[in-house]
Coordinates of C-alpha atoms in Angstrom, one line a residue:
Chain R
M204 CA -41.8 57.1 -19.7
E205 CA -45.1 55.4 -20.2
L206 CA -46.3 52.6 -17.9
T207 CA -49.4 50.4 -18.5
A208 CA -50.8 47.8 -16.3
T209 CA -54.1 46.0 -15.9
T210 CA -55.8 43.7 -13.4
T211 CA -59.3 42.2 -12.9
I212 CA -61.1 42.9 -9.6
R213 CA -64.1 40.9 -8.5
K214 CA -66.2 44.0 -7.7
P215 CA -68.6 45.9 -10.0
P216 CA -67.2 48.9 -12.0
P217 CA -69.1 51.5 -9.9
E218 CA -67.5 50.4 -6.7
V219 CA -64.0 50.2 -8.2
Y220 CA -64.5 53.6 -9.9
A221 CA -65.7 55.2 -6.6
F222 CA -62.7 53.9 -4.7
W223 CA -60.3 55.3 -7.3
R224 CA -62.2 58.6 -7.7
D225 CA -61.6 59.3 -4.0
L226 CA -58.0 60.1 -4.9
E227 CA -57.0 60.1 -1.2
N228 CA -57.3 56.3 -1.4
L229 CA -54.4 56.0 -3.9
P230 CA -51.6 56.0 -1.4
T231 CA -53.1 52.8 0.3
F232 CA -51.9 50.8 -2.7
M233 CA -49.5 52.9 -4.8
A234 CA -46.0 52.4 -3.4
H235 CA -44.5 55.6 -4.3
L236 CA -47.4 57.8 -3.0
E237 CA -47.1 59.3 0.5
E238 CA -50.3 61.3 0.3
V239 CA -52.9 62.6 -2.0
R240 CA -55.1 65.5 -0.7
T241 CA -58.3 66.6 -2.4
T242 CA -58.2 70.4 -2.8
G243 CA -61.3 70.9 -4.9
D244 CA -63.9 69.1 -7.0
R245 CA -61.3 68.1 -9.7
T246 CA -58.1 69.3 -8.1
S247 CA -55.7 67.6 -5.7
H248 CA -52.2 67.8 -4.2
W249 CA -50.0 64.8 -4.5
V250 CA -46.9 63.9 -2.4
A251 CA -44.5 61.1 -3.6
D252 CA -41.7 59.8 -1.7
A253 CA -38.5 60.3 -3.5
P254 CA -35.3 58.2 -3.5
F255 CA -33.0 61.1 -2.2
G256 CA -35.0 61.3 1.0
K257 CA -37.0 64.3 0.0
N258 CA -40.6 64.3 -1.1
V259 CA -41.7 65.4 -4.6
E260 CA -45.0 67.3 -4.6
W261 CA -47.3 68.5 -7.3
D262 CA -50.8 69.6 -8.0
A263 CA -53.0 67.6 -10.3
E264 CA -56.3 68.1 -12.0
I265 CA -58.8 65.7 -13.4
I266 CA -59.2 66.7 -17.0
D267 CA -61.7 64.1 -18.2
E268 CA -64.0 61.7 -16.5
R269 CA -67.0 59.6 -17.1
P270 CA -68.5 58.1 -13.9
T271 CA -68.0 54.3 -13.5
E272 CA -66.0 54.3 -16.8
K273 CA -62.8 56.4 -16.7
I274 CA -60.8 59.1 -15.0
R275 CA -58.0 61.1 -16.7
W276 CA -55.8 63.5 -14.8
Q277 CA -52.6 65.5 -15.3
S278 CA -50.1 67.5 -13.2
T279 CA -50.5 71.2 -13.3
G280 CA -48.2 74.2 -12.7
D281 CA -44.6 73.7 -12.3
A282 CA -44.3 70.1 -11.4
D283 CA -40.8 68.6 -10.9
V284 CA -41.9 65.5 -12.8
P285 CA -44.7 66.5 -15.1
N286 CA -47.1 63.5 -15.4
T287 CA -50.4 62.4 -16.6
G288 CA -52.5 59.3 -15.9
A289 CA -55.6 57.6 -16.9
V290 CA -57.7 54.7 -15.7
W291 CA -60.5 52.8 -17.4
F292 CA -63.0 50.5 -15.5
V293 CA -64.3 48.0 -18.0
P294 CA -66.9 45.3 -17.1
A295 CA -65.3 41.9 -17.3
P296 CA -67.0 39.1 -19.3
D297 CA -67.9 37.1 -16.1
G298 CA -70.6 39.8 -15.4
V299 CA -69.4 40.5 -11.8
S300 CA -65.8 41.8 -12.1
T301 CA -64.1 44.9 -13.4
E302 CA -61.0 45.2 -15.6
V303 CA -58.9 48.1 -14.5
H304 CA -56.6 49.5 -17.2
V305 CA -54.1 52.1 -16.1
V306 CA -51.7 54.3 -18.1
L307 CA -49.2 56.6 -16.4
V308 CA -46.9 58.9 -18.4
Y309 CA -43.9 60.7 -16.7
E310 CA -41.9 63.4 -18.4
I311 CA -38.5 62.5 -17.0
P312 CA -36.4 65.7 -16.7
G313 CA -32.7 65.9 -17.1
G314 CA -30.3 66.5 -14.1
A315 CA -30.3 65.1 -10.6
I316 CA -34.1 64.7 -10.4
G317 CA -34.3 62.8 -13.7
K318 CA -31.5 60.5 -12.5
A319 CA -33.1 59.9 -9.2
V320 CA -36.5 59.1 -10.8
A321 CA -34.9 56.7 -13.3
K322 CA -33.1 55.0 -10.4
Y323 CA -36.3 54.8 -8.4
F324 CA -38.1 53.0 -11.1
G325 CA -35.2 50.7 -11.6
E326 CA -34.8 48.2 -14.5
E327 CA -38.4 47.1 -14.4
P328 CA -40.6 50.1 -14.1
H329 CA -43.7 48.2 -15.1
Q330 CA -43.2 45.9 -12.1
Q331 CA -44.1 48.6 -9.7
L332 CA -47.4 49.5 -11.4
D333 CA -48.2 45.8 -11.6
D334 CA -47.7 45.5 -7.9
D335 CA -49.7 48.6 -7.2
L336 CA -52.6 47.1 -9.0
R337 CA -52.1 43.8 -7.2
R338 CA -52.5 45.7 -3.9
L339 CA -55.5 47.6 -5.2
K340 CA -57.1 44.3 -5.9
Q341 CA -56.2 43.1 -2.4
V342 CA -57.7 46.1 -0.8
L343 CA -60.9 46.0 -2.7
E344 CA -61.4 42.2 -2.5
T345 CA -60.1 41.5 1.0
G346 CA -60.0 44.9 2.8
E347 CA -56.3 45.3 3.3
V348 CA -52.8 44.9 1.7
V349 CA -51.7 41.4 2.7
R350 CA -48.7 41.0 4.8
S351 CA -46.4 38.1 5.6
D352 CA -43.5 37.6 8.0
G353 CA -41.0 37.8 5.1
A354 CA -42.8 40.9 3.6
P355 CA -44.5 42.5 6.6
W356 CA -44.7 46.1 5.5
G357 CA -47.4 46.0 2.9
K358 CA -46.9 48.4 0.1
R359 CA -43.3 49.0 1.3
A360 CA -42.5 45.3 0.5
R361 CA -41.0 46.4 -2.7
G362 CA -37.2 46.1 -3.0
E363 CA -37.0 43.9 0.1
F364 CA -35.4 40.9 -1.5
P365 CA -33.7 39.2 0.1
Q366 CA -36.5 39.5 2.6
R367 CA -36.3 39.1 6.3
P368 CA -36.7 35.4 7.2
A369 CA -40.2 34.0 7.4
Q370 CA -40.5 34.1 11.2
P371 CA -42.4 36.5 13.4
L372 CA -41.2 40.0 14.0
S373 CA -39.8 41.0 17.3
D374 CA -41.4 43.7 19.3
A375 CA -38.5 46.0 18.5
E376 CA -38.9 45.3 14.8
L377 CA -42.6 45.9 14.9
E378 CA -42.0 49.2 16.8
K379 CA -39.5 50.5 14.2
G380 CA -41.9 49.5 11.4
A381 CA -41.2 49.9 7.8
D382 CA -38.4 52.4 8.1
A383 CA -36.2 50.1 10.2
Chain W
M302 CA -41.4 30.3 21.1
K303 CA -39.7 27.4 19.6
A304 CA -39.8 26.7 16.0
N305 CA -38.1 24.4 13.4
T306 CA -36.3 26.5 10.8
W307 CA -34.5 26.1 7.6
A308 CA -30.8 26.5 8.2
G309 CA -29.4 26.0 4.7
R310 CA -29.4 23.1 2.4
N311 CA -29.8 19.8 4.1
K312 CA -30.1 21.4 7.6
V313 CA -32.9 22.3 9.8
E314 CA -32.6 23.7 13.3
V315 CA -35.1 24.2 16.2
R316 CA -34.6 27.8 17.4
D317 CA -36.1 30.4 19.7
V318 CA -37.9 33.0 17.7
P319 CA -40.4 35.8 18.6
D320 CA -44.1 34.9 19.1
P321 CA -46.3 35.6 16.1
K322 CA -48.5 38.7 16.2
I323 CA -51.5 39.9 14.3
L324 CA -50.3 41.8 11.2
N325 CA -53.7 41.9 9.2
D326 CA -57.2 42.4 10.6
R327 CA -58.4 39.0 9.5
D328 CA -55.4 37.0 11.1
A329 CA -55.7 34.6 14.0
I330 CA -53.0 33.2 16.2
V331 CA -53.1 29.5 16.8
R332 CA -51.4 27.6 19.6
I333 CA -50.3 24.5 17.8
T334 CA -51.1 21.1 19.3
S335 CA -49.9 18.9 16.4
T336 CA -47.8 19.5 13.3
A337 CA -46.2 17.2 10.7
I338 CA -43.3 16.8 8.3
C339 CA -44.4 16.7 4.8
G340 CA -42.6 15.1 1.8
S341 CA -42.7 18.6 0.2
D342 CA -40.6 19.9 3.1
L343 CA -37.9 17.6 1.9
H344 CA -37.8 19.4 -1.5
L345 CA -37.2 22.7 0.5
V346 CA -34.5 21.1 2.7
D347 CA -32.9 19.3 -0.2
G348 CA -32.6 22.8 -1.8
Y349 CA -34.9 22.3 -4.9
V350 CA -37.2 25.2 -4.2
P351 CA -35.6 28.7 -4.7
T352 CA -36.1 31.7 -2.4
M353 CA -35.5 29.9 1.0
Q354 CA -33.8 31.9 3.6
D355 CA -31.9 31.0 6.7
G356 CA -34.3 31.2 9.6
D357 CA -37.5 30.5 7.6
I358 CA -39.9 28.6 9.8
L359 CA -40.9 25.4 8.1
G360 CA -44.2 23.4 8.2
H361 CA -47.6 23.7 6.5
E362 CA -49.5 20.8 8.2
F363 CA -50.7 22.0 11.6
M364 CA -53.7 22.3 13.9
G365 CA -54.3 23.8 17.3
E366 CA -56.4 26.2 19.4
V367 CA -57.3 29.7 18.4
I368 CA -55.8 32.0 21.1
E369 CA -56.2 35.4 19.4
V370 CA -58.2 36.8 16.5
G371 CA -57.9 40.1 14.6
R372 CA -60.7 42.5 14.7
G373 CA -61.7 41.8 11.1
V374 CA -62.5 38.1 11.8
D375 CA -66.2 37.4 11.7
P376 CA -67.0 35.8 15.2
G377 CA -69.6 33.7 13.4
R378 CA -66.7 32.0 11.7
L379 CA -64.0 31.8 14.2
R380 CA -63.5 32.6 17.9
V381 CA -60.8 32.3 20.6
G382 CA -60.9 28.8 21.9
D383 CA -61.9 27.1 18.7
R384 CA -60.0 23.9 17.8
V385 CA -59.0 24.2 14.1
V386 CA -57.1 22.4 11.4
V387 CA -55.4 24.9 9.1
P388 CA -55.2 24.2 5.3
F389 CA -51.8 24.8 3.8
P390 CA -52.8 27.2 1.0
I391 CA -53.6 30.7 2.3
S392 CA -56.7 31.9 0.6
C393 CA -58.7 35.1 0.7
G394 CA -62.0 33.5 -0.3
A395 CA -63.0 36.6 -2.4
C396 CA -60.9 36.6 -5.6
G397 CA -61.9 35.0 -8.9
A398 CA -59.8 31.9 -8.1
C399 CA -61.3 31.4 -4.6
S400 CA -64.8 32.0 -6.0
A401 CA -64.1 29.1 -8.4
E402 CA -62.8 27.0 -5.4
L403 CA -59.3 27.1 -6.9
Y404 CA -57.9 28.0 -3.4
S405 CA -54.2 27.2 -4.1
C406 CA -54.4 29.8 -6.9
C407 CA -55.7 32.6 -4.6
E408 CA -54.9 35.9 -6.3
N409 CA -54.5 37.9 -3.2
S410 CA -52.7 35.9 -0.5
N411 CA -49.1 36.0 -1.8
P412 CA -47.3 39.3 -1.1
N413 CA -44.5 38.1 -3.4
A414 CA -46.8 37.4 -6.3
G415 CA -44.6 39.4 -8.6
I416 CA -41.8 36.8 -8.1
A417 CA -44.1 33.8 -8.4
E418 CA -45.5 35.2 -11.6
K419 CA -42.0 35.5 -13.1
M420 CA -41.4 31.8 -12.4
F421 CA -44.9 30.4 -13.2
G422 CA -46.4 32.8 -15.6
H423 CA -49.1 33.7 -13.2
P424 CA -48.9 33.9 -9.4
V425 CA -49.9 31.2 -6.9
A426 CA -51.3 31.5 -3.4
G427 CA -49.4 32.0 -0.3
I428 CA -48.4 28.8 1.6
F429 CA -47.2 28.5 5.2
G430 CA -43.5 27.7 5.6
Y431 CA -42.9 27.1 1.9
S432 CA -40.4 29.6 0.6
H433 CA -40.6 33.3 -0.1
L434 CA -41.9 32.4 -3.7
T435 CA -45.2 31.5 -1.9
G436 CA -45.2 34.6 0.3
G437 CA -42.6 34.3 3.0
F438 CA -45.1 33.1 5.6
A439 CA -43.7 31.5 8.8
G440 CA -44.8 27.8 9.0
G441 CA -46.4 25.7 11.5
Q442 CA -43.5 23.5 12.9
A443 CA -43.6 25.8 15.9
Q444 CA -45.5 26.4 19.1
Y445 CA -47.7 29.2 17.6
A446 CA -48.5 30.4 14.1
R447 CA -50.2 33.4 12.6
V448 CA -53.0 32.4 10.3
P449 CA -54.1 35.0 7.7
F450 CA -57.7 35.0 6.3
A451 CA -58.6 33.0 9.4
D452 CA -62.3 33.4 8.6
V453 CA -61.8 31.5 5.3
G454 CA -59.5 28.5 5.7
P455 CA -59.4 27.0 9.2
L456 CA -61.8 24.1 9.7
K457 CA -63.4 23.9 13.2
I458 CA -63.3 20.4 14.8
E459 CA -66.3 20.2 17.2
S460 CA -66.3 16.4 17.7
D461 CA -63.9 14.5 20.0
L462 CA -61.8 13.1 17.2
T463 CA -58.1 13.0 18.1
D464 CA -55.5 15.4 16.6
E465 CA -54.0 12.4 14.7
Q466 CA -57.4 11.7 13.1
V467 CA -57.9 15.2 11.7
L468 CA -54.4 16.7 11.4
F469 CA -53.9 15.4 7.8
L470 CA -56.9 17.4 6.6
S471 CA -54.4 20.2 6.4
D472 CA -52.7 18.8 3.3
I473 CA -51.9 15.2 2.6
L474 CA -55.3 13.7 2.9
P475 CA -57.0 16.3 0.6
T476 CA -54.0 16.2 -1.7
G477 CA -54.3 12.4 -2.1
Y478 CA -58.1 12.7 -2.4
M479 CA -57.8 15.4 -5.1
G480 CA -55.4 13.1 -7.0
A481 CA -58.0 10.4 -7.0
E482 CA -60.9 12.8 -7.7
M483 CA -59.1 14.2 -10.8
C484 CA -59.2 10.6 -12.2
D485 CA -63.0 10.6 -12.5
I486 CA -62.9 7.0 -11.2
Q487 CA -65.4 4.5 -12.6
S488 CA -66.3 1.1 -10.9
S489 CA -64.3 -0.8 -13.6
D490 CA -61.2 1.2 -13.1
V491 CA -57.7 -0.1 -12.2
V492 CA -55.9 2.8 -10.6
A493 CA -52.1 2.8 -10.3
V494 CA -50.3 5.2 -7.8
W495 CA -46.6 5.9 -8.1
G496 CA -45.2 6.6 -4.7
A497 CA -46.3 4.9 -1.5
G498 CA -45.4 7.8 0.8
P499 CA -48.1 9.5 2.9
V500 CA -49.8 11.2 -0.1
G501 CA -49.7 8.2 -2.2
Q502 CA -51.3 6.1 0.5
F503 CA -54.1 8.6 0.8
A504 CA -54.5 8.6 -2.9
M505 CA -54.9 4.9 -2.9
D506 CA -57.4 4.9 0.0
S507 CA -59.3 7.7 -1.8
A508 CA -59.4 5.7 -5.1
R509 CA -60.9 2.9 -3.1
V510 CA -63.6 5.0 -1.5
L511 CA -64.4 6.5 -4.9
G512 CA -65.1 3.0 -6.2
A513 CA -62.0 1.8 -8.1
A514 CA -62.0 -1.9 -8.9
K515 CA -58.4 -2.3 -8.0
V516 CA -55.6 0.0 -6.7
I517 CA -51.9 -0.6 -7.4
A518 CA -49.0 0.9 -5.3
I519 CA -45.7 1.4 -7.0
D520 CA -42.6 2.1 -4.8
K521 CA -39.3 0.5 -3.9
E522 CA -39.5 0.6 -0.1
P523 CA -40.7 -2.8 1.0
Y524 CA -42.2 -1.3 4.3
R525 CA -44.1 1.3 2.4
L526 CA -45.5 -1.4 0.0
R527 CA -46.4 -3.6 2.9
M528 CA -48.3 -0.7 4.5
A529 CA -50.3 -0.3 1.2
E530 CA -50.9 -4.0 1.0
R531 CA -52.2 -4.1 4.6
A532 CA -54.7 -1.4 3.5
G533 CA -55.9 -3.7 0.6
H534 CA -53.8 -2.3 -2.3
T535 CA -51.7 -4.4 -4.7
P536 CA -47.9 -3.7 -4.3
V537 CA -45.4 -3.4 -7.2
N538 CA -41.7 -3.0 -6.3
F539 CA -40.0 -1.2 -9.1
E540 CA -36.6 -2.4 -8.0
E541 CA -37.7 -6.0 -8.3
V542 CA -39.9 -6.1 -11.4
D543 CA -40.3 -4.2 -14.7
V544 CA -43.2 -1.8 -13.9
R545 CA -44.8 -1.7 -17.3
S546 CA -44.8 -5.6 -17.6
R547 CA -46.2 -6.0 -14.2
L548 CA -48.9 -3.4 -14.8
L549 CA -49.9 -5.1 -18.1
E550 CA -50.1 -8.5 -16.2
L551 CA -52.3 -6.9 -13.5
T552 CA -54.6 -5.3 -16.1
G553 CA -55.0 -8.0 -18.7
G554 CA -52.8 -6.1 -21.0
R555 CA -54.9 -2.9 -20.9
G556 CA -52.7 -0.8 -18.6
P557 CA -54.1 1.0 -15.7
D558 CA -57.1 3.2 -16.5
K559 CA -56.0 5.9 -14.2
C560 CA -52.5 6.8 -13.0
I561 CA -51.5 9.1 -10.1
D562 CA -48.1 10.6 -9.8
A563 CA -47.6 11.0 -6.0
V564 CA -43.8 11.4 -6.4
G565 CA -42.9 14.7 -8.0
L566 CA -39.6 16.2 -8.7
E567 CA -37.2 14.0 -6.8
A568 CA -38.0 10.6 -8.3
T569 CA -35.7 7.7 -8.1
H570 CA -35.3 5.3 -10.9
G571 CA -34.7 1.5 -11.2
S572 CA -32.5 2.1 -14.3
A573 CA -29.2 3.6 -13.4
H574 CA -28.5 5.5 -16.6
I575 CA -31.8 7.3 -16.7
A576 CA -31.6 8.2 -13.1
A577 CA -28.0 9.5 -13.7
Y578 CA -29.2 11.5 -16.7
D579 CA -31.8 13.4 -14.6
R580 CA -29.7 13.6 -11.6
V581 CA -26.9 15.3 -13.5
K582 CA -29.2 17.6 -15.4
Q583 CA -30.9 18.5 -12.1
A584 CA -27.7 19.2 -10.3
V585 CA -26.5 21.6 -13.0
R586 CA -30.0 23.1 -13.1
S587 CA -30.5 22.5 -16.7
E588 CA -33.6 20.7 -15.7
T589 CA -35.1 21.3 -12.2
E590 CA -37.0 18.0 -12.0
R591 CA -36.3 14.3 -12.0
P592 CA -39.6 13.4 -13.5
H593 CA -39.2 9.7 -13.9
A594 CA -42.5 8.7 -12.2
L595 CA -44.5 11.0 -14.4
R596 CA -42.9 9.7 -17.6
Q597 CA -43.6 6.2 -16.6
A598 CA -47.2 6.9 -15.6
I599 CA -47.8 8.5 -19.0
L600 CA -46.3 5.5 -20.8
S601 CA -48.1 3.0 -18.7
C602 CA -51.6 4.5 -18.8
R603 CA -54.2 2.8 -21.1
S604 CA -55.2 4.9 -24.2
G605 CA -57.9 7.4 -23.3
G606 CA -56.9 7.3 -19.5
V607 CA -56.2 10.0 -17.0
V608 CA -52.8 10.8 -15.5
S609 CA -53.2 12.8 -12.4
V610 CA -50.3 14.6 -10.9
I611 CA -50.2 15.6 -7.3
G612 CA -46.4 15.1 -6.7
V613 CA -44.7 18.6 -6.5
Y614 CA -43.0 20.0 -9.6
G615 CA -41.3 23.4 -9.4
G616 CA -39.8 24.2 -12.8
L617 CA -38.7 22.5 -16.0
L618 CA -38.4 18.9 -17.0
D619 CA -36.9 17.0 -19.8
K620 CA -38.1 14.2 -22.1
F621 CA -41.7 14.7 -21.5
P622 CA -43.4 11.9 -23.5
A623 CA -45.6 14.2 -25.5
G624 CA -46.1 11.6 -28.2
A625 CA -47.7 9.1 -25.9
W626 CA -49.7 11.8 -24.3
M627 CA -51.1 13.1 -27.6
N628 CA -51.4 10.1 -29.8
R629 CA -53.1 8.0 -27.1
S630 CA -55.6 10.5 -26.1
L631 CA -54.4 10.8 -22.5
T632 CA -55.8 13.5 -20.2
L633 CA -53.2 15.1 -17.9
R634 CA -54.7 16.7 -14.8
T635 CA -52.9 18.4 -11.9
G636 CA -52.9 21.1 -9.2
Q637 CA -51.7 22.0 -5.8
C638 CA -54.5 20.9 -3.7
H639 CA -57.4 23.2 -3.2
V640 CA -57.6 21.9 0.4
Q641 CA -60.5 24.1 1.5
R642 CA -62.7 22.4 -1.0
Y643 CA -62.2 19.0 0.5
M644 CA -61.8 19.5 4.3
K645 CA -65.5 19.2 5.3
P646 CA -66.4 16.2 3.1
L647 CA -63.3 14.4 4.1
L648 CA -63.9 15.2 7.8
E649 CA -67.3 13.5 7.3
R650 CA -65.6 10.4 5.7
I651 CA -63.3 10.2 8.8
E652 CA -66.3 10.5 11.1
R653 CA -68.0 7.7 9.2
G654 CA -64.9 5.5 9.4
E655 CA -64.4 5.3 5.6
I656 CA -60.8 6.6 5.8
D657 CA -58.5 6.1 8.7
P658 CA -55.7 8.8 8.4
T659 CA -53.8 7.5 11.4
R660 CA -52.7 4.4 9.6
I661 CA -49.7 6.1 8.1
I662 CA -48.3 7.6 11.4
T663 CA -45.1 5.7 12.3
H664 CA -43.3 8.4 14.5
T665 CA -44.5 10.9 17.0
L666 CA -41.7 13.2 18.3
A667 CA -41.4 16.4 20.3
L668 CA -40.9 19.5 18.2
D669 CA -37.4 19.7 19.7
E670 CA -36.7 16.5 17.8
A671 CA -37.6 17.9 14.4
E672 CA -34.1 17.5 13.1
R673 CA -34.2 13.8 13.8
G674 CA -37.6 13.5 12.4
F675 CA -36.4 15.0 9.1
E676 CA -33.5 12.5 9.0
L677 CA -35.7 9.5 9.7
F678 CA -38.2 10.6 7.0
K679 CA -35.7 11.6 4.4
N680 CA -33.5 8.6 4.7
K681 CA -36.5 6.2 5.3
Q682 CA -34.9 4.9 8.4
D683 CA -36.8 2.9 11.0
D684 CA -39.5 2.3 8.5
C685 CA -40.5 6.0 8.7
E686 CA -43.7 6.8 6.8
K687 CA -45.0 9.9 8.6
V688 CA -43.7 12.0 11.4
V689 CA -46.0 13.9 13.7
L690 CA -44.4 16.6 15.9
K691 CA -45.8 17.8 19.3
P692 CA -44.8 21.3 20.1

């Protein structure tokens, strides 16, 4: 499965590149990622949250990069869901913004994991990556993922429709947090 | 706290709900001193805007005192104790749209942008109390409200103007003003405004301060037309006269140079069969709008004129007079108001006495009486033009 998405962020390419290149930032805006841990100059360990309540983990390696322009990576070893990704940072015509172009490719296996992954992405797999990039834009342009009363859990807002009503959260709801 | 909530189609209910809390670092919490019912709230209550949910707090026109700020709010911009008017579009101030002063198209403030994008092609800004399509933000018909990006939108009121003088800077005064501004008014222009509700009245006053030679008010409610007439505008009652003929008479046969649609998707029509056509199509959702005012504005406008649309539309409309629009070189301009762009200059006009926003207020009720306020406003009872609620 190949997913592509693009957005324009009103920050210069070196800044957007630097944010992405610190791979530990990715879970702040990518809904399915729990954690990315840098393990070396080009290597990292990724933890994704999986629909059957169990995390999927893999190691990844940057296989090609050109500072301020592009980063390409792939999973290594015996990943449950082998995957590769690439991101390009292209100066926008306005002279101040950056076009971010992302491609993610998942090799969906057969069996239970494959079914679970397919279910996780649902009928509109592109929507998730679009929303991920929307949040990347929010984080870089405004400092945070924006929250509302109807969608209070930031990147976990996905799949919340029908949402909770647009009225403030109770203390109990706030305490329970996104997993309530 | 108490808040006025959507309780299903044609039903609002004041309920006890939790107090708002800071959710993002750049939030503020405002204790509301005055709030209002807007014509666009009626579109929500009448069930023409999708993605409303039982319990949604309504209201996007409000002001009050800042009682708490998040740690990301620049103290140079906003502090606890400040008296502020809050603009209805929630805008980040940093994206491409905000940088171009297109605040109601903010690219970052709507957490449900993905849904808005499906409906509109591209997403729109978050709006207080205005469905989940525009973010699912609790509204301001309440005792307190959370205001995101509080260092961008809220306008500080540092003079001793009353709430009533400045409250409408939150929406309807800038909306009416933008409607007139989009007309590029010249001193020789006759400007016709469809709809003498609150936004229409402010579009008329704005056309006058921008230098129009004559301003015409089109409506069917005698009390609304009288209100416009008292403010110096020329009334036309579409239930009593043929609008096109009357407009030709009033303009020496030219037609109005500039036309403003301050009605939107729930227009009524003097001609029963056309009204029935749109009403039926809207009821079965094969068109979502009753666009009669817009059609008439396009057909009435002089060749080369501007039709400016500030009435709210949400979806699809039928029988758009594309031939008149194209062959007669009309310019169609529109937008949800970019309120932040107009708040300061309009505050200065209020301070100088050029515009008196209080002239449209007919009812001031306690927040507890919100349900009655909606009924008065919707059914145009007791000569209701504008309801202000006091939490």
